[in-house]
């Protein structure tokens, strides 16, 4: 899991430096203000979504839920 996490963090930094900077500012703030630390580099949690090709699905799908506003 740590290898995948490292790749995700590297891809974020390489392709989205502005987002990476915002994540780092948030990370620093939460560590100083609340003594919280991120478990997955720049990420609070890690959920890998993938298509179930064995079921004939070609892309990930999910029903509406409380986190529907997240960037996917």
N, C-alpha and C. Protein backbone atom coordinates (compact mmCIF):
# COMPACT_ATOMS: atom_id res chain seq x y z
N UNK A 1 0.82 -1.19 0.00
CA UNK A 1 0.00 0.00 0.00
C UNK A 1 0.87 1.26 0.00
N UNK A 2 1.98 1.22 0.70
CA UNK A 2 2.82 2.42 0.75
C UNK A 2 3.41 2.76 -0.61
N UNK A 3 3.65 1.76 -1.46
CA UNK A 3 4.16 2.04 -2.80
C UNK A 3 3.11 2.76 -3.63
N UNK A 4 1.87 2.32 -3.56
CA UNK A 4 0.77 2.98 -4.28
C UNK A 4 0.58 4.39 -3.76
N UNK A 5 0.65 4.54 -2.45
CA UNK A 5 0.51 5.85 -1.83
C UNK A 5 1.62 6.80 -2.32
N UNK A 6 2.83 6.31 -2.39
CA UNK A 6 3.95 7.12 -2.88
C UNK A 6 3.75 7.55 -4.32
N UNK A 7 3.25 6.64 -5.14
CA UNK A 7 2.99 6.96 -6.54
C UNK A 7 1.90 8.03 -6.64
N UNK A 8 0.84 7.89 -5.86
CA UNK A 8 -0.25 8.87 -5.88
C UNK A 8 0.25 10.25 -5.45
N UNK A 9 1.05 10.31 -4.41
CA UNK A 9 1.60 11.58 -3.96
C UNK A 9 2.53 12.19 -5.01
N UNK A 10 3.34 11.36 -5.65
CA UNK A 10 4.25 11.85 -6.69
C UNK A 10 3.48 12.36 -7.91
N UNK A 11 2.44 11.64 -8.32
CA UNK A 11 1.64 12.07 -9.46
C UNK A 11 0.93 13.39 -9.16
N UNK A 12 0.42 13.52 -7.96
CA UNK A 12 -0.23 14.77 -7.58
C UNK A 12 0.76 15.93 -7.67
N UNK A 13 1.94 15.74 -7.11
CA UNK A 13 2.95 16.80 -7.11
C UNK A 13 3.42 17.14 -8.53
N UNK A 14 3.56 16.13 -9.36
CA UNK A 14 4.05 16.33 -10.73
C UNK A 14 3.04 17.03 -11.62
N UNK A 15 1.79 16.60 -11.56
CA UNK A 15 0.78 17.08 -12.49
C UNK A 15 -0.10 18.21 -11.96
N UNK A 16 -0.17 18.34 -10.64
CA UNK A 16 -1.03 19.35 -10.04
C UNK A 16 -0.29 20.07 -8.90
N UNK A 17 0.74 20.83 -9.22
CA UNK A 17 1.53 21.47 -8.17
C UNK A 17 0.72 22.45 -7.32
N UNK A 18 -0.26 23.12 -7.91
CA UNK A 18 -1.09 24.05 -7.13
C UNK A 18 -1.94 23.33 -6.10
N UNK A 19 -2.50 22.19 -6.50
CA UNK A 19 -3.29 21.37 -5.57
C UNK A 19 -2.38 20.82 -4.48
N UNK A 20 -1.20 20.38 -4.88
CA UNK A 20 -0.23 19.86 -3.91
C UNK A 20 0.10 20.91 -2.86
N UNK A 21 0.31 22.13 -3.29
CA UNK A 21 0.63 23.20 -2.36
C UNK A 21 -0.53 23.43 -1.38
N UNK A 22 -1.76 23.43 -1.89
CA UNK A 22 -2.93 23.62 -1.01
C UNK A 22 -3.05 22.47 -0.01
N UNK A 23 -2.80 21.25 -0.46
CA UNK A 23 -2.84 20.10 0.45
C UNK A 23 -1.80 20.26 1.56
N UNK A 24 -0.59 20.70 1.16
CA UNK A 24 0.48 20.86 2.15
C UNK A 24 0.17 21.95 3.17
N UNK A 25 -0.44 23.05 2.72
CA UNK A 25 -0.83 24.11 3.64
C UNK A 25 -1.87 23.58 4.63
N UNK A 26 -2.85 22.85 4.13
CA UNK A 26 -3.88 22.26 4.99
C UNK A 26 -3.26 21.27 5.98
N UNK A 27 -2.36 20.43 5.48
CA UNK A 27 -1.68 19.45 6.33
C UNK A 27 -0.94 20.14 7.47
N UNK A 28 -0.19 21.18 7.14
CA UNK A 28 0.57 21.91 8.17
C UNK A 28 -0.35 22.56 9.19
N UNK A 29 -1.44 23.14 8.72
CA UNK A 29 -2.40 23.79 9.61
C UNK A 29 -3.02 22.77 10.58
N UNK A 30 -3.46 21.65 10.06
CA UNK A 30 -4.11 20.64 10.90
C UNK A 30 -3.13 20.04 11.91
N UNK A 31 -1.88 19.90 11.51
CA UNK A 31 -0.87 19.39 12.44
C UNK A 31 -0.61 20.38 13.57
N UNK A 32 -0.48 21.66 13.23
CA UNK A 32 -0.20 22.68 14.25
C UNK A 32 -1.41 22.96 15.13
N UNK A 33 -2.57 23.09 14.52
CA UNK A 33 -3.78 23.49 15.25
C UNK A 33 -4.36 22.35 16.09
N UNK A 34 -4.42 21.14 15.52
CA UNK A 34 -5.12 20.03 16.18
C UNK A 34 -4.24 18.81 16.46
N UNK A 35 -2.98 18.89 16.15
CA UNK A 35 -2.05 17.76 16.32
C UNK A 35 -2.48 16.52 15.54
N UNK A 36 -3.10 16.76 14.39
CA UNK A 36 -3.52 15.65 13.53
C UNK A 36 -2.47 15.43 12.47
N UNK A 37 -2.24 14.18 12.14
CA UNK A 37 -1.29 13.90 11.07
C UNK A 37 -1.97 13.03 10.01
N UNK A 38 -1.57 13.25 8.78
CA UNK A 38 -2.14 12.50 7.68
C UNK A 38 -1.56 11.11 7.64
N UNK A 39 -2.39 10.13 7.36
CA UNK A 39 -1.94 8.74 7.35
C UNK A 39 -1.33 8.32 6.01
N UNK A 40 -1.66 9.07 4.95
CA UNK A 40 -1.25 8.64 3.61
C UNK A 40 -0.58 9.77 2.85
N UNK A 41 0.52 10.27 3.38
CA UNK A 41 1.22 11.35 2.70
C UNK A 41 0.42 12.63 2.73
N UNK A 42 -0.16 12.99 1.62
CA UNK A 42 -0.98 14.21 1.55
C UNK A 42 -2.47 13.90 1.67
N UNK A 43 -2.82 12.68 1.96
CA UNK A 43 -4.21 12.27 1.96
C UNK A 43 -4.68 11.84 3.35
N UNK A 44 -5.94 12.20 3.67
CA UNK A 44 -6.53 11.80 4.96
C UNK A 44 -6.94 10.35 4.93
N UNK A 45 -7.43 9.90 3.80
CA UNK A 45 -7.81 8.50 3.67
C UNK A 45 -7.48 8.04 2.25
N UNK A 46 -7.64 6.79 2.02
CA UNK A 46 -7.26 6.24 0.73
C UNK A 46 -8.31 5.24 0.30
N UNK A 47 -8.98 5.56 -0.80
CA UNK A 47 -10.01 4.68 -1.34
C UNK A 47 -9.77 4.56 -2.84
N UNK A 48 -9.37 3.41 -3.28
CA UNK A 48 -9.08 3.18 -4.68
C UNK A 48 -10.34 2.65 -5.36
N UNK A 49 -10.86 3.41 -6.30
CA UNK A 49 -12.04 2.99 -7.05
C UNK A 49 -11.61 2.45 -8.40
N UNK A 50 -12.16 1.33 -8.75
CA UNK A 50 -11.83 0.73 -10.04
C UNK A 50 -13.07 0.06 -10.62
N UNK A 51 -13.10 -0.04 -11.94
CA UNK A 51 -14.22 -0.69 -12.60
C UNK A 51 -14.17 -2.19 -12.33
N UNK A 52 -15.36 -2.78 -12.23
CA UNK A 52 -15.45 -4.23 -12.09
C UNK A 52 -15.60 -4.82 -13.48
N UNK A 53 -14.48 -5.02 -14.15
CA UNK A 53 -14.54 -5.50 -15.53
C UNK A 53 -15.15 -6.89 -15.63
N UNK A 54 -15.05 -7.68 -14.59
CA UNK A 54 -15.66 -9.01 -14.61
C UNK A 54 -17.19 -8.92 -14.67
N UNK A 55 -17.74 -7.77 -14.27
CA UNK A 55 -19.19 -7.56 -14.33
C UNK A 55 -19.60 -6.78 -15.58
N UNK A 56 -18.64 -6.50 -16.44
CA UNK A 56 -18.94 -5.79 -17.67
C UNK A 56 -18.91 -4.27 -17.53
N UNK A 57 -18.51 -3.75 -16.36
CA UNK A 57 -18.43 -2.31 -16.16
C UNK A 57 -17.10 -1.80 -16.67
N UNK A 58 -17.14 -0.67 -17.37
CA UNK A 58 -15.91 -0.12 -17.95
C UNK A 58 -15.36 1.04 -17.15
N UNK A 59 -16.11 1.51 -16.15
CA UNK A 59 -15.62 2.61 -15.30
C UNK A 59 -16.22 2.47 -13.91
N UNK A 60 -15.59 3.08 -12.92
CA UNK A 60 -16.14 3.01 -11.56
C UNK A 60 -17.50 3.70 -11.50
N UNK A 61 -18.38 3.20 -10.68
CA UNK A 61 -19.68 3.82 -10.49
C UNK A 61 -20.01 3.81 -9.01
N UNK A 62 -20.73 4.85 -8.56
CA UNK A 62 -21.22 4.84 -7.20
C UNK A 62 -22.53 5.61 -7.14
N UNK A 63 -23.35 5.23 -6.21
CA UNK A 63 -24.61 5.92 -6.01
C UNK A 63 -24.34 7.23 -5.29
N UNK A 64 -25.34 8.13 -5.30
CA UNK A 64 -25.20 9.38 -4.56
C UNK A 64 -25.01 9.06 -3.08
N UNK A 65 -24.12 9.80 -2.47
CA UNK A 65 -23.88 9.64 -1.04
C UNK A 65 -23.38 10.96 -0.50
N UNK A 66 -23.04 10.98 0.75
CA UNK A 66 -22.71 12.26 1.40
C UNK A 66 -21.45 12.92 0.83
N UNK A 67 -20.61 12.19 0.15
CA UNK A 67 -19.38 12.77 -0.39
C UNK A 67 -19.46 12.98 -1.90
N UNK A 68 -20.63 13.15 -2.42
CA UNK A 68 -20.79 13.26 -3.86
C UNK A 68 -20.14 14.50 -4.45
N UNK A 69 -19.80 15.49 -3.64
CA UNK A 69 -19.18 16.71 -4.14
C UNK A 69 -17.68 16.62 -4.28
N UNK A 70 -17.08 15.48 -3.95
CA UNK A 70 -15.62 15.34 -4.05
C UNK A 70 -15.18 15.34 -5.50
N UNK A 71 -13.97 15.79 -5.73
CA UNK A 71 -13.38 15.74 -7.07
C UNK A 71 -13.01 14.31 -7.37
N UNK A 72 -13.51 13.78 -8.46
CA UNK A 72 -13.20 12.40 -8.84
C UNK A 72 -12.45 12.37 -10.14
